[in-house]
Amino acid sequence: MNKKYFLYILAFLSLQSAYAQTSDLTVEKIMQDPSWMGTFPSNVQWGPHSEYIYFNYNQDNSPADSLYRVSRKNLNKIEKVSWQDEQKLLPQGGDFNQARNKKVYTRDGDLFLYDLRKKKEEKLLELSGSLSDPQFLYNENKVSFVNDNNAFVYDLSSGKITQLTNIQAGSQKEQKDKELSAQDQWLQDENLQLLEEVRKRKENKEAQKTYRDMTAKPEVFTFYTGDKHLRNLQVSPNGEYVTFQLITTAEAKDTDVPDYTDLTGYTVNLPARSKVGSEQAKLEAMVYNLEKDTVFKVDTENLPGIKDLPDFVKDYPDKEWKEEVREVYPNGTWFSNDGNKAVMVIRSKDNKDRWIAELDPKTGSLKSLDRQRDEAWISGPGIGYSWSGGNIGWLNDNKTIYFQSEETGYSHLYLLDVNSGKKTQLTKGDFEVFDPILSNDGKSWYLTTSEVDAGQRHFYKMPVRGGKMQQLTTLTGNNEVALSPDEDYMAIRYSYSNKPWELYLKKTTASAEAKQVTTGQSEEFQKYNWREPELVKFEATDGAMVPARLYKPSAEAKNGAAVVFVHGAGYLQNAHSWWSSYFREYMFHNLLADLGYTVLDIDYRGSAGYGRDWRTGIYRHMGGKDLSDQVDGVKYLIAEHGVNPEKVGIYGGSYGGFITLMAMFTEAETFESGAALRSVTDWAHYNHGYTSNILNEPVNDPIAYRRSSPIYFVEGFEGNLLIAHGMIDVNVHFQDVVRLAQRLIELKKENWEMAVYPVEDHGFTEPSSWTDEYRRILKLFNETLLD
C-alpha cells in the first residue's frame, strides 16, 4: 500500500471516530426498548364519580403497562390499581339516562345497572349467549339490548323481557319433503308392507301433524339474512323500529405473506389483504317495522347526484362511461332522543360523495339534507370514511342535528334543522375542529381545535348555537383533554416537541392553573439536552408555504450535509409542537444534528392538519406535489442554511419510503442517497380503502397509478440506495420490494442494497431490528454524503 493511500485511510478513520465522539447519543441507545426513556401516561379516563383519574402507566417497571389512578384531591399519591379492583371498574361502554345518574352496560356478556347516587351495581340479566349494546329507551323505564343478533327489551320495573325481532341466518327451509326417486319410493313402500310397526308409526305421525296444523298459532314472522352478515342492530328510542345493516362479503383474492421463521420450522403463509380494485363488500341498510312485523330495505337510489360521473373520466375519452346508480355505503342510523326522527349518513363507494339524509322508517325513503361532494375524496377530521358516519348526532330539541363538514375547505362544526333545512356553521376560520362533545345540560360544546396554530391543539367551550369560543387550555403544544363526568375538571395529557407526554389536572376554567401530576422521564433520558425543533415554513414552487421541523447543528459541528425525513401514513402531521409519534426518528435527528447534519422534516402535500386542499394535493399523482415539496425543501436548505447541494440524503418509512424511492428515481440531481424503509413500490399492489381514495381504481384510472408508482421510474436511479423491509409485513407486502429488486437487477443498476428483517411486520418491534436498520441508514449517509 503506498504511503499516500495509507494516510488517506488513516484520515478517513480519524474523521469517522471524530463524528462518533461528537454526540452522547448512539444508534444502539436510541433504538433500544423505549422503556429506557421513562414511563408516560396513556388512555386517560375518569372514574364515574369524578374522584379518580385512571391511566395506563408503568411506574414499577413491569413487563407491560398497568392501570394506575390518582385522586384529584391528592395529586401526590399515584397508586397502582389491583387486578381485582380493575375488574370492578365500570366499563367505558354503555349508556347513561338523561339525568346521568344511572348507567346500563354489559360485563362478561351480562346486563348491569349502576346507580351513581347510591354507588350500587345491580345485575339485571344473565342469558345464554352474550348481551351487548344496551341503551335506555326514551321513557327510561326500559332498556334495549342485543343477543344472538336479535333485539330485546328489558322492563326495569317488571323484569319482563320482550324479543322485538326474529332474525335468523341462512334461508327459509322448504316445508315439504323432497320428492323421492323411483328407487327410494319403492324401498319405502316395500318397508311399509313388510313391517307393521313401521306402518303404525307413520299413521300416528300423520295424525299428530294434522292435529298440530289445526291448533297452530299464526306463524311468527322471521327475517332470514341468507348468506349476508348482520351489523349495527339498534332499537329506536320510542321502541317502534329496529335498524340494521346487511353485509355481503366480497370474494376477493387475498395475498399470502410467507413466514419463514414460524415456530413449527415450516414456512407458514400469513393471511393478508387483497389489492386495490378488488371486489369489495356491499352494505345495505334495513328497517324492521315492529308494528307491521316486516323488514324492508332503505332506498338510496334517488339521492341527488347519485349518477354523477367523476371528473377524471375526461382523461379517457375512448372509454364508454355509463351514467348509472352508484354503489353506496349506508353508515347506520341516528335517531333523535324521542325516536320520532332519524337521519342516515351515506357515502358513495367511489369516495366522491357523502349525503346526510332524513330517514322515514315507515317507508324506507330518504330525504337529502346535506350533500358534500369532492372530486378528489371525502375525508377530514370528524367526517368519517367508507363505513363510518363520522361525528354526528342530535341536539336536545329533537329537530336539530350536528355534524362536521369540509365545505369551506377546513373541517368545521355545523347545525342543521331537519324541518326547515336551515344549516348553520358554528366554527369558522383556517383551522380544524376535533372531537366536539355536548355538555351534560346540552347547552354548550366542548371541542379541540387548531385555531391558535396548526401545530398546536387546545380545548375550548362554546355555546351550543355558536358564539365565542373560550380557550380552556394554555400550555403550548398538544392538550388531550378528558373531561370529568361532572365537567368541573380536565385531566390533560400534555406534551411539547422535546418533552414526552405527562398528566396534568386543571379546573374547567380558563384562568385556573394546570397542575402536573406525573413526571415520567428517566434520569438517563434527562441527561441529554433534547433539541426543540424549529418550526419553519418555506415557499414551494407553486407558491404554497410548506411547514416543516428544522434540526440545526452547531456551527462547530456543521458539515454542510443535510438529511430530509419523510413521515409515513401520508395523511399524518409531524411538523408540530408536541411529542412526535416518530420518537425514535426524533432522537435519530438529534444524533444527526450532533454529527453536523442539517435535518428537515416536512409536512408535505397530503399531510394532516392543514385543511382540504392540502389533504387532497396528491389526488391522482402521489409523487407529485408531495415530492416537489421535498425538492423545494432542499432548495430552502441550500439558500438559507448553507447546505451543500451535493450532500443531500432522504429517508422515510412506508409512505416515506415510497417518497424516498420516487426521489431517488426521478430527482437524482437533488438527492445523492436515500434509505427507503417498508416502502410501497407499486400502488396497484396496496390496499383498497386507502389507495382508491387517492388514485381511484387501477382498471378505471391507470394513468394515476403509472405516474404514482416508483417501479415505473427505476431507469432514473443514479445515486446510493438502501432498501429495508420486514419479511412478514402484512400491510406493505415484502413482494413490493422483491419486484423492485428484480427491476433494479434487470436494469443493471449499482450502488443499492437490500436489508431484510425476517421476524418483522410493518412496524418493527424488536430493538435489534431497529438498531440494525438505523446503523445502516447512518452508515449510508456518513459514507456517501461526507467527504
PDB file of C-alpha atoms in Angstrom, residues 6-253:
ATOM      1  CA  PHE A   6      -2.408   4.777   3.752  1.00  0.00           C
ATOM      2  CA  LEU A   7      -2.555   8.334   5.090  1.00  0.00           C
ATOM      3  CA  TYR A   8      -5.881   8.859   3.319  1.00  0.00           C
ATOM      4  CA  ILE A   9      -7.360   5.775   5.028  1.00  0.00           C
ATOM      5  CA  LEU A  10      -5.972   6.872   8.373  1.00  0.00           C
ATOM      6  CA  ALA A  11      -7.505  10.331   7.954  1.00  0.00           C
ATOM      7  CA  PHE A  12     -10.843   8.829   6.987  1.00  0.00           C
ATOM      8  CA  LEU A  13     -10.901   6.576  10.062  1.00  0.00           C
ATOM      9  CA  SER A  14      -9.947   9.508  12.272  1.00  0.00           C
ATOM     10  CA  LEU A  15     -12.779  11.531  10.781  1.00  0.00           C
ATOM     11  CA  GLN A  16     -15.283   8.716  11.436  1.00  0.00           C
ATOM     12  CA  SER A  17     -14.033   8.482  15.014  1.00  0.00           C
ATOM     13  CA  ALA A  18     -14.422  12.218  15.457  1.00  0.00           C
ATOM     14  CA  TYR A  19     -18.026  12.036  14.285  1.00  0.00           C
ATOM     15  CA  ALA A  20     -18.727   9.202  16.729  1.00  0.00           C
ATOM     16  CA  GLN A  21     -17.357  11.261  19.616  1.00  0.00           C
ATOM     17  CA  THR A  22     -19.337  14.433  18.979  1.00  0.00           C
ATOM     18  CA  SER A  23     -22.581  13.078  20.430  1.00  0.00           C
ATOM     19  CA  ASP A  24     -23.672  11.444  23.649  1.00  0.00           C
ATOM     20  CA  LEU A  25     -26.195   9.558  21.548  1.00  0.00           C
ATOM     21  CA  THR A  26     -25.672   6.307  19.668  1.00  0.00           C
ATOM     22  CA  VAL A  27     -27.943   4.311  17.417  1.00  0.00           C
ATOM     23  CA  GLU A  28     -27.855   1.466  19.957  1.00  0.00           C
ATOM     24  CA  LYS A  29     -29.057   3.771  22.702  1.00  0.00           C
ATOM     25  CA  ILE A  30     -31.950   5.453  20.915  1.00  0.00           C
ATOM     26  CA  MET A  31     -33.194   2.262  19.255  1.00  0.00           C
ATOM     27  CA  GLN A  32     -33.308   0.169  22.426  1.00  0.00           C
ATOM     28  CA  ASP A  33     -36.562  -0.707  24.203  1.00  0.00           C
ATOM     29  CA  PRO A  34     -38.391   2.632  24.737  1.00  0.00           C
ATOM     30  CA  SER A  35     -38.684   1.898  28.469  1.00  0.00           C
ATOM     31  CA  TRP A  36     -35.216   3.451  28.875  1.00  0.00           C
ATOM     32  CA  MET A  37     -36.814   6.851  28.302  1.00  0.00           C
ATOM     33  CA  GLY A  38     -39.126   6.526  31.308  1.00  0.00           C
ATOM     34  CA  THR A  39     -42.844   5.892  31.723  1.00  0.00           C
ATOM     35  CA  PHE A  40     -45.541   8.122  30.295  1.00  0.00           C
ATOM     36  CA  PRO A  41     -49.338   8.076  30.807  1.00  0.00           C
ATOM     37  CA  SER A  42     -51.799   6.882  28.183  1.00  0.00           C
ATOM     38  CA  ASN A  43     -55.519   6.025  27.914  1.00  0.00           C
ATOM     39  CA  VAL A  44     -56.531   8.691  30.435  1.00  0.00           C
ATOM     40  CA  GLN A  45     -60.103   8.408  31.754  1.00  0.00           C
ATOM     41  CA  TRP A  46     -62.170   9.364  34.779  1.00  0.00           C
ATOM     42  CA  GLY A  47     -63.997   7.244  37.305  1.00  0.00           C
ATOM     43  CA  PRO A  48     -67.808   7.633  37.298  1.00  0.00           C
ATOM     44  CA  HIS A  49     -67.859   9.957  40.335  1.00  0.00           C
ATOM     45  CA  SER A  50     -65.200  12.416  39.100  1.00  0.00           C
ATOM     46  CA  GLU A  51     -62.987  11.465  42.040  1.00  0.00           C
ATOM     47  CA  TYR A  52     -60.204   9.488  40.400  1.00  0.00           C
ATOM     48  CA  ILE A  53     -58.267   9.752  37.161  1.00  0.00           C
ATOM     49  CA  TYR A  54     -57.279   6.384  35.716  1.00  0.00           C
ATOM     50  CA  PHE A  55     -54.463   5.881  33.218  1.00  0.00           C
ATOM     51  CA  ASN A  56     -52.042   3.288  31.900  1.00  0.00           C
ATOM     52  CA  TYR A  57     -48.590   3.669  33.382  1.00  0.00           C
ATOM     53  CA  ASN A  58     -45.519   1.637  34.345  1.00  0.00           C
ATOM     54  CA  GLN A  59     -44.105   3.178  37.470  1.00  0.00           C
ATOM     55  CA  ASP A  60     -42.917  -0.180  38.840  1.00  0.00           C
ATOM     56  CA  ASN A  61     -41.166  -1.266  35.609  1.00  0.00           C
ATOM     57  CA  SER A  62     -43.447  -4.219  34.900  1.00  0.00           C
ATOM     58  CA  PRO A  63     -43.135  -6.095  31.593  1.00  0.00           C
ATOM     59  CA  ALA A  64     -46.142  -4.086  30.355  1.00  0.00           C
ATOM     60  CA  ASP A  65     -48.159  -1.034  31.358  1.00  0.00           C
ATOM     61  CA  SER A  66     -50.572  -1.402  34.262  1.00  0.00           C
ATOM     62  CA  LEU A  67     -53.589   0.610  35.377  1.00  0.00           C
ATOM     63  CA  TYR A  68     -52.911   3.412  37.866  1.00  0.00           C
ATOM     64  CA  ARG A  69     -55.060   6.067  39.437  1.00  0.00           C
ATOM     65  CA  VAL A  70     -54.727   9.371  41.247  1.00  0.00           C
ATOM     66  CA  SER A  71     -57.304  11.228  43.316  1.00  0.00           C
ATOM     67  CA  ARG A  72     -57.988  14.753  42.189  1.00  0.00           C
ATOM     68  CA  LYS A  73     -57.823  15.683  45.897  1.00  0.00           C
ATOM     69  CA  ASN A  74     -54.341  14.225  46.409  1.00  0.00           C
ATOM     70  CA  LEU A  75     -52.161  14.534  43.316  1.00  0.00           C
ATOM     71  CA  ASN A  76     -49.050  13.385  45.182  1.00  0.00           C
ATOM     72  CA  LYS A  77     -50.293   9.819  45.561  1.00  0.00           C
ATOM     73  CA  ILE A  78     -50.249   7.797  42.349  1.00  0.00           C
ATOM     74  CA  GLU A  79     -51.324   4.233  43.125  1.00  0.00           C
ATOM     75  CA  LYS A  80     -51.469   1.047  41.128  1.00  0.00           C
ATOM     76  CA  VAL A  81     -54.932  -0.479  40.703  1.00  0.00           C
ATOM     77  CA  SER A  82     -55.025  -4.143  41.640  1.00  0.00           C
ATOM     78  CA  TRP A  83     -56.305  -6.653  39.124  1.00  0.00           C
ATOM     79  CA  GLN A  84     -59.269  -7.409  41.398  1.00  0.00           C
ATOM     80  CA  ASP A  85     -60.235  -3.736  41.680  1.00  0.00           C
ATOM     81  CA  GLU A  86     -59.726  -3.210  37.954  1.00  0.00           C
ATOM     82  CA  GLN A  87     -62.341  -5.881  37.234  1.00  0.00           C
ATOM     83  CA  LYS A  88     -64.862  -3.958  39.382  1.00  0.00           C
ATOM     84  CA  LEU A  89     -64.499  -0.692  37.469  1.00  0.00           C
ATOM     85  CA  LEU A  90     -67.411   0.463  35.337  1.00  0.00           C
ATOM     86  CA  PRO A  91     -66.862  -0.341  31.651  1.00  0.00           C
ATOM     87  CA  GLN A  92     -66.373   2.680  29.408  1.00  0.00           C
ATOM     88  CA  GLY A  93     -69.157   1.491  27.095  1.00  0.00           C
ATOM     89  CA  GLY A  94     -72.865   1.506  27.882  1.00  0.00           C
ATOM     90  CA  ASP A  95     -75.491   4.230  28.106  1.00  0.00           C
ATOM     91  CA  PHE A  96     -76.492   6.903  30.615  1.00  0.00           C
ATOM     92  CA  ASN A  97     -80.025   8.081  31.284  1.00  0.00           C
ATOM     93  CA  GLN A  98     -80.858  11.756  30.639  1.00  0.00           C
ATOM     94  CA  ALA A  99     -80.072  12.761  34.234  1.00  0.00           C
ATOM     95  CA  ARG A 100     -76.773  10.856  34.008  1.00  0.00           C
ATOM     96  CA  ASN A 101     -77.333   9.259  37.416  1.00  0.00           C
ATOM     97  CA  LYS A 102     -77.839   5.741  36.084  1.00  0.00           C
ATOM     98  CA  LYS A 103     -75.873   3.708  33.586  1.00  0.00           C
ATOM     99  CA  VAL A 104     -76.576   0.430  31.829  1.00  0.00           C
ATOM    100  CA  TYR A 105     -73.721  -1.679  30.478  1.00  0.00           C
ATOM    101  CA  THR A 106     -72.624  -5.230  29.916  1.00  0.00           C
ATOM    102  CA  ARG A 107     -69.816  -7.129  31.598  1.00  0.00           C
ATOM    103  CA  ASP A 108     -68.841 -10.660  30.599  1.00  0.00           C
ATOM    104  CA  GLY A 109     -71.964 -10.789  28.440  1.00  0.00           C
ATOM    105  CA  ASP A 110     -74.414  -9.970  31.285  1.00  0.00           C
ATOM    106  CA  LEU A 111     -76.568  -6.830  31.683  1.00  0.00           C
ATOM    107  CA  PHE A 112     -75.913  -4.456  34.604  1.00  0.00           C
ATOM    108  CA  LEU A 113     -77.367  -1.227  36.004  1.00  0.00           C
ATOM    109  CA  TYR A 114     -75.291   1.173  38.083  1.00  0.00           C
ATOM    110  CA  ASP A 115     -76.888   3.825  40.308  1.00  0.00           C
ATOM    111  CA  LEU A 116     -74.381   6.668  40.644  1.00  0.00           C
ATOM    112  CA  ARG A 117     -76.184   8.258  43.601  1.00  0.00           C
ATOM    113  CA  LYS A 118     -76.260   5.048  45.587  1.00  0.00           C
ATOM    114  CA  LYS A 119     -72.918   3.845  44.164  1.00  0.00           C
ATOM    115  CA  LYS A 120     -74.572   0.488  43.705  1.00  0.00           C
ATOM    116  CA  GLU A 121     -74.263  -2.055  40.905  1.00  0.00           C
ATOM    117  CA  GLU A 122     -77.119  -4.438  40.107  1.00  0.00           C
ATOM    118  CA  LYS A 123     -77.029  -7.386  37.727  1.00  0.00           C
ATOM    119  CA  LEU A 124     -80.215  -7.224  35.699  1.00  0.00           C
ATOM    120  CA  LEU A 125     -79.969 -10.125  33.328  1.00  0.00           C
ATOM    121  CA  GLU A 126     -77.959 -13.222  32.538  1.00  0.00           C
ATOM    122  CA  LEU A 127     -78.868 -15.194  29.426  1.00  0.00           C
ATOM    123  CA  SER A 128     -77.313 -17.836  27.253  1.00  0.00           C
ATOM    124  CA  GLY A 129     -75.220 -16.042  24.688  1.00  0.00           C
ATOM    125  CA  SER A 130     -73.580 -12.650  25.097  1.00  0.00           C
ATOM    126  CA  LEU A 131     -75.619  -9.470  25.629  1.00  0.00           C
ATOM    127  CA  SER A 132     -74.369  -6.244  24.030  1.00  0.00           C
ATOM    128  CA  ASP A 133     -75.246  -2.653  23.050  1.00  0.00           C
ATOM    129  CA  PRO A 134     -77.588  -1.756  25.964  1.00  0.00           C
ATOM    130  CA  GLN A 135     -79.458   1.551  25.637  1.00  0.00           C
ATOM    131  CA  PHE A 136     -82.137   3.353  27.631  1.00  0.00           C
ATOM    132  CA  LEU A 137     -85.317   3.815  25.621  1.00  0.00           C
ATOM    133  CA  TYR A 138     -86.988   7.209  25.609  1.00  0.00           C
ATOM    134  CA  ASN A 139     -89.153   6.708  28.697  1.00  0.00           C
ATOM    135  CA  GLU A 140     -86.097   5.292  30.541  1.00  0.00           C
ATOM    136  CA  ASN A 141     -88.202   2.534  32.125  1.00  0.00           C
ATOM    137  CA  LYS A 142     -86.944   0.094  29.540  1.00  0.00           C
ATOM    138  CA  VAL A 143     -83.570  -0.918  28.201  1.00  0.00           C
ATOM    139  CA  SER A 144     -82.905  -2.395  24.784  1.00  0.00           C
ATOM    140  CA  PHE A 145     -80.062  -4.820  24.133  1.00  0.00           C
ATOM    141  CA  VAL A 146     -78.825  -7.248  21.502  1.00  0.00           C
ATOM    142  CA  ASN A 147     -78.489 -11.000  21.967  1.00  0.00           C
ATOM    143  CA  ASP A 148     -77.741 -13.569  19.264  1.00  0.00           C
ATOM    144  CA  ASN A 149     -78.254 -10.943  16.513  1.00  0.00           C
ATOM    145  CA  ASN A 150     -81.730 -10.043  17.742  1.00  0.00           C
ATOM    146  CA  ALA A 151     -83.104  -7.013  19.585  1.00  0.00           C
ATOM    147  CA  PHE A 152     -84.728  -7.363  23.020  1.00  0.00           C
ATOM    148  CA  VAL A 153     -86.234  -5.003  25.586  1.00  0.00           C
ATOM    149  CA  TYR A 154     -85.900  -5.381  29.346  1.00  0.00           C
ATOM    150  CA  ASP A 155     -88.549  -3.688  31.544  1.00  0.00           C
ATOM    151  CA  LEU A 156     -86.777  -2.240  34.610  1.00  0.00           C
ATOM    152  CA  SER A 157     -89.986  -2.257  36.656  1.00  0.00           C
ATOM    153  CA  SER A 158     -91.360  -5.712  35.964  1.00  0.00           C
ATOM    154  CA  GLY A 159     -88.235  -7.561  34.848  1.00  0.00           C
ATOM    155  CA  LYS A 160     -90.096  -8.726  31.733  1.00  0.00           C
ATOM    156  CA  ILE A 161     -88.056  -9.499  28.622  1.00  0.00           C
ATOM    157  CA  THR A 162     -89.575  -8.938  25.180  1.00  0.00           C
ATOM    158  CA  GLN A 163     -87.992 -10.129  21.955  1.00  0.00           C
ATOM    159  CA  LEU A 164     -88.526  -7.456  19.291  1.00  0.00           C
ATOM    160  CA  THR A 165     -87.037  -9.117  16.220  1.00  0.00           C
ATOM    161  CA  ASN A 166     -86.825 -12.616  14.834  1.00  0.00           C
ATOM    162  CA  ILE A 167     -83.752 -12.567  12.605  1.00  0.00           C
ATOM    163  CA  GLN A 168     -82.053 -15.772  11.589  1.00  0.00           C
ATOM    164  CA  ALA A 169     -79.049 -16.563   9.454  1.00  0.00           C
ATOM    165  CA  GLY A 170     -79.444 -18.659   6.324  1.00  0.00           C
ATOM    166  CA  SER A 171     -82.605 -19.112   4.224  1.00  0.00           C
ATOM    167  CA  GLN A 172     -86.056 -20.493   4.927  1.00  0.00           C
ATOM    168  CA  LYS A 173     -86.192 -24.264   4.543  1.00  0.00           C
ATOM    169  CA  GLU A 174     -88.694 -25.947   2.325  1.00  0.00           C
ATOM    170  CA  GLN A 175     -91.669 -27.241   4.328  1.00  0.00           C
ATOM    171  CA  LYS A 176     -92.499 -30.127   2.120  1.00  0.00           C
ATOM    172  CA  ASP A 177     -90.332 -33.200   1.876  1.00  0.00           C
ATOM    173  CA  LYS A 178     -88.136 -33.565  -1.140  1.00  0.00           C
ATOM    174  CA  GLU A 179     -89.597 -35.774  -3.834  1.00  0.00           C
ATOM    175  CA  LEU A 180     -88.200 -39.290  -3.635  1.00  0.00           C
ATOM    176  CA  SER A 181     -86.571 -41.037  -6.560  1.00  0.00           C
ATOM    177  CA  ALA A 182     -88.350 -44.081  -8.053  1.00  0.00           C
ATOM    178  CA  GLN A 183     -85.840 -46.404  -6.368  1.00  0.00           C
ATOM    179  CA  ASP A 184     -86.207 -44.780  -2.892  1.00  0.00           C
ATOM    180  CA  GLN A 185     -90.010 -44.696  -3.198  1.00  0.00           C
ATOM    181  CA  TRP A 186     -90.064 -48.468  -3.976  1.00  0.00           C
ATOM    182  CA  LEU A 187     -87.891 -49.200  -0.912  1.00  0.00           C
ATOM    183  CA  GLN A 188     -90.188 -47.144   1.344  1.00  0.00           C
ATOM    184  CA  ASP A 189     -93.377 -48.796   0.067  1.00  0.00           C
ATOM    185  CA  GLU A 190     -91.866 -52.279   0.409  1.00  0.00           C
ATOM    186  CA  ASN A 191     -90.788 -51.491   4.000  1.00  0.00           C
ATOM    187  CA  LEU A 192     -94.291 -50.346   4.971  1.00  0.00           C
ATOM    188  CA  GLN A 193     -95.856 -53.565   3.589  1.00  0.00           C
ATOM    189  CA  LEU A 194     -93.405 -55.846   5.397  1.00  0.00           C
ATOM    190  CA  LEU A 195     -93.166 -54.131   8.826  1.00  0.00           C
ATOM    191  CA  GLU A 196     -96.442 -53.469  10.659  1.00  0.00           C
ATOM    192  CA  GLU A 197     -94.904 -51.351  13.478  1.00  0.00           C
ATOM    193  CA  VAL A 198     -93.283 -49.037  10.986  1.00  0.00           C
ATOM    194  CA  ARG A 199     -96.642 -48.625   9.246  1.00  0.00           C
ATOM    195  CA  LYS A 200     -98.405 -47.775  12.540  1.00  0.00           C
ATOM    196  CA  ARG A 201     -95.790 -45.143  13.447  1.00  0.00           C
ATOM    197  CA  LYS A 202     -96.239 -43.483  10.076  1.00  0.00           C
ATOM    198  CA  GLU A 203    -100.005 -43.304  10.551  1.00  0.00           C
ATOM    199  CA  ASN A 204     -99.597 -41.852  14.077  1.00  0.00           C
ATOM    200  CA  LYS A 205     -97.129 -39.273  12.816  1.00  0.00           C
ATOM    201  CA  GLU A 206     -99.539 -38.125  10.119  1.00  0.00           C
ATOM    202  CA  ALA A 207    -102.366 -37.858  12.660  1.00  0.00           C
ATOM    203  CA  GLN A 208    -100.212 -35.775  15.014  1.00  0.00           C
ATOM    204  CA  LYS A 209     -99.248 -33.444  12.202  1.00  0.00           C
ATOM    205  CA  THR A 210    -102.918 -32.968  11.276  1.00  0.00           C
ATOM    206  CA  TYR A 211    -103.697 -32.019  14.926  1.00  0.00           C
ATOM    207  CA  ARG A 212    -100.779 -29.576  15.138  1.00  0.00           C
ATOM    208  CA  ASP A 213    -101.853 -27.899  11.916  1.00  0.00           C
ATOM    209  CA  MET A 214    -105.408 -27.467  13.272  1.00  0.00           C
ATOM    210  CA  THR A 215    -104.303 -25.950  16.629  1.00  0.00           C
ATOM    211  CA  ALA A 216    -101.243 -23.998  15.487  1.00  0.00           C
ATOM    212  CA  LYS A 217    -100.917 -20.292  16.287  1.00  0.00           C
ATOM    213  CA  PRO A 218    -100.238 -17.854  13.439  1.00  0.00           C
ATOM    214  CA  GLU A 219     -96.638 -18.230  12.302  1.00  0.00           C
ATOM    215  CA  VAL A 220     -94.190 -15.664  13.726  1.00  0.00           C
ATOM    216  CA  PHE A 221     -92.530 -13.507  11.068  1.00  0.00           C
ATOM    217  CA  THR A 222     -88.920 -14.463  10.586  1.00  0.00           C
ATOM    218  CA  PHE A 223     -86.398 -12.461   8.599  1.00  0.00           C
ATOM    219  CA  TYR A 224     -83.660 -14.567   7.075  1.00  0.00           C
ATOM    220  CA  THR A 225     -80.317 -12.927   6.263  1.00  0.00           C
ATOM    221  CA  GLY A 226     -79.393 -15.559   3.676  1.00  0.00           C
ATOM    222  CA  ASP A 227     -75.657 -15.525   3.046  1.00  0.00           C
ATOM    223  CA  LYS A 228     -75.328 -11.951   4.372  1.00  0.00           C
ATOM    224  CA  HIS A 229     -73.989 -10.879   7.759  1.00  0.00           C
ATOM    225  CA  LEU A 230     -75.829  -8.629  10.197  1.00  0.00           C
ATOM    226  CA  ARG A 231     -74.212  -5.461  11.588  1.00  0.00           C
ATOM    227  CA  ASN A 232     -75.096  -2.471  13.779  1.00  0.00           C
ATOM    228  CA  LEU A 233     -78.501  -3.593  15.132  1.00  0.00           C
ATOM    229  CA  GLN A 234     -80.203  -0.794  17.091  1.00  0.00           C
ATOM    230  CA  VAL A 235     -83.642  -0.034  18.521  1.00  0.00           C
ATOM    231  CA  SER A 236     -85.267   3.374  18.057  1.00  0.00           C
ATOM    232  CA  PRO A 237     -85.730   5.202  21.395  1.00  0.00           C
ATOM    233  CA  ASN A 238     -89.519   5.010  21.030  1.00  0.00           C
ATOM    234  CA  GLY A 239     -89.313   1.241  20.551  1.00  0.00           C
ATOM    235  CA  GLU A 240     -91.139   1.251  17.208  1.00  0.00           C
ATOM    236  CA  TYR A 241     -88.331   0.387  14.807  1.00  0.00           C
ATOM    237  CA  VAL A 242     -85.121  -1.571  14.636  1.00  0.00           C
ATOM    238  CA  THR A 243     -82.483  -0.678  12.068  1.00  0.00           C
ATOM    239  CA  PHE A 244     -79.535  -2.764  10.965  1.00  0.00           C
ATOM    240  CA  GLN A 245     -77.173  -3.331   8.076  1.00  0.00           C
ATOM    241  CA  LEU A 246     -76.502  -6.386   5.944  1.00  0.00           C
ATOM    242  CA  ILE A 247     -73.025  -7.114   4.631  1.00  0.00           C
ATOM    243  CA  THR A 248     -72.433  -9.148   1.503  1.00  0.00           C
ATOM    244  CA  THR A 249     -68.832 -10.254   1.768  1.00  0.00           C
ATOM    245  CA  ALA A 250     -66.587  -9.989  -1.250  1.00  0.00           C
ATOM    246  CA  GLU A 251     -64.853 -12.985  -2.738  1.00  0.00           C
ATOM    247  CA  ALA A 252     -61.643 -11.133  -3.421  1.00  0.00           C
ATOM    248  CA  LYS A 253     -58.313 -12.909  -3.721  1.00  0.00           C
TER     249      LYS A 253
END
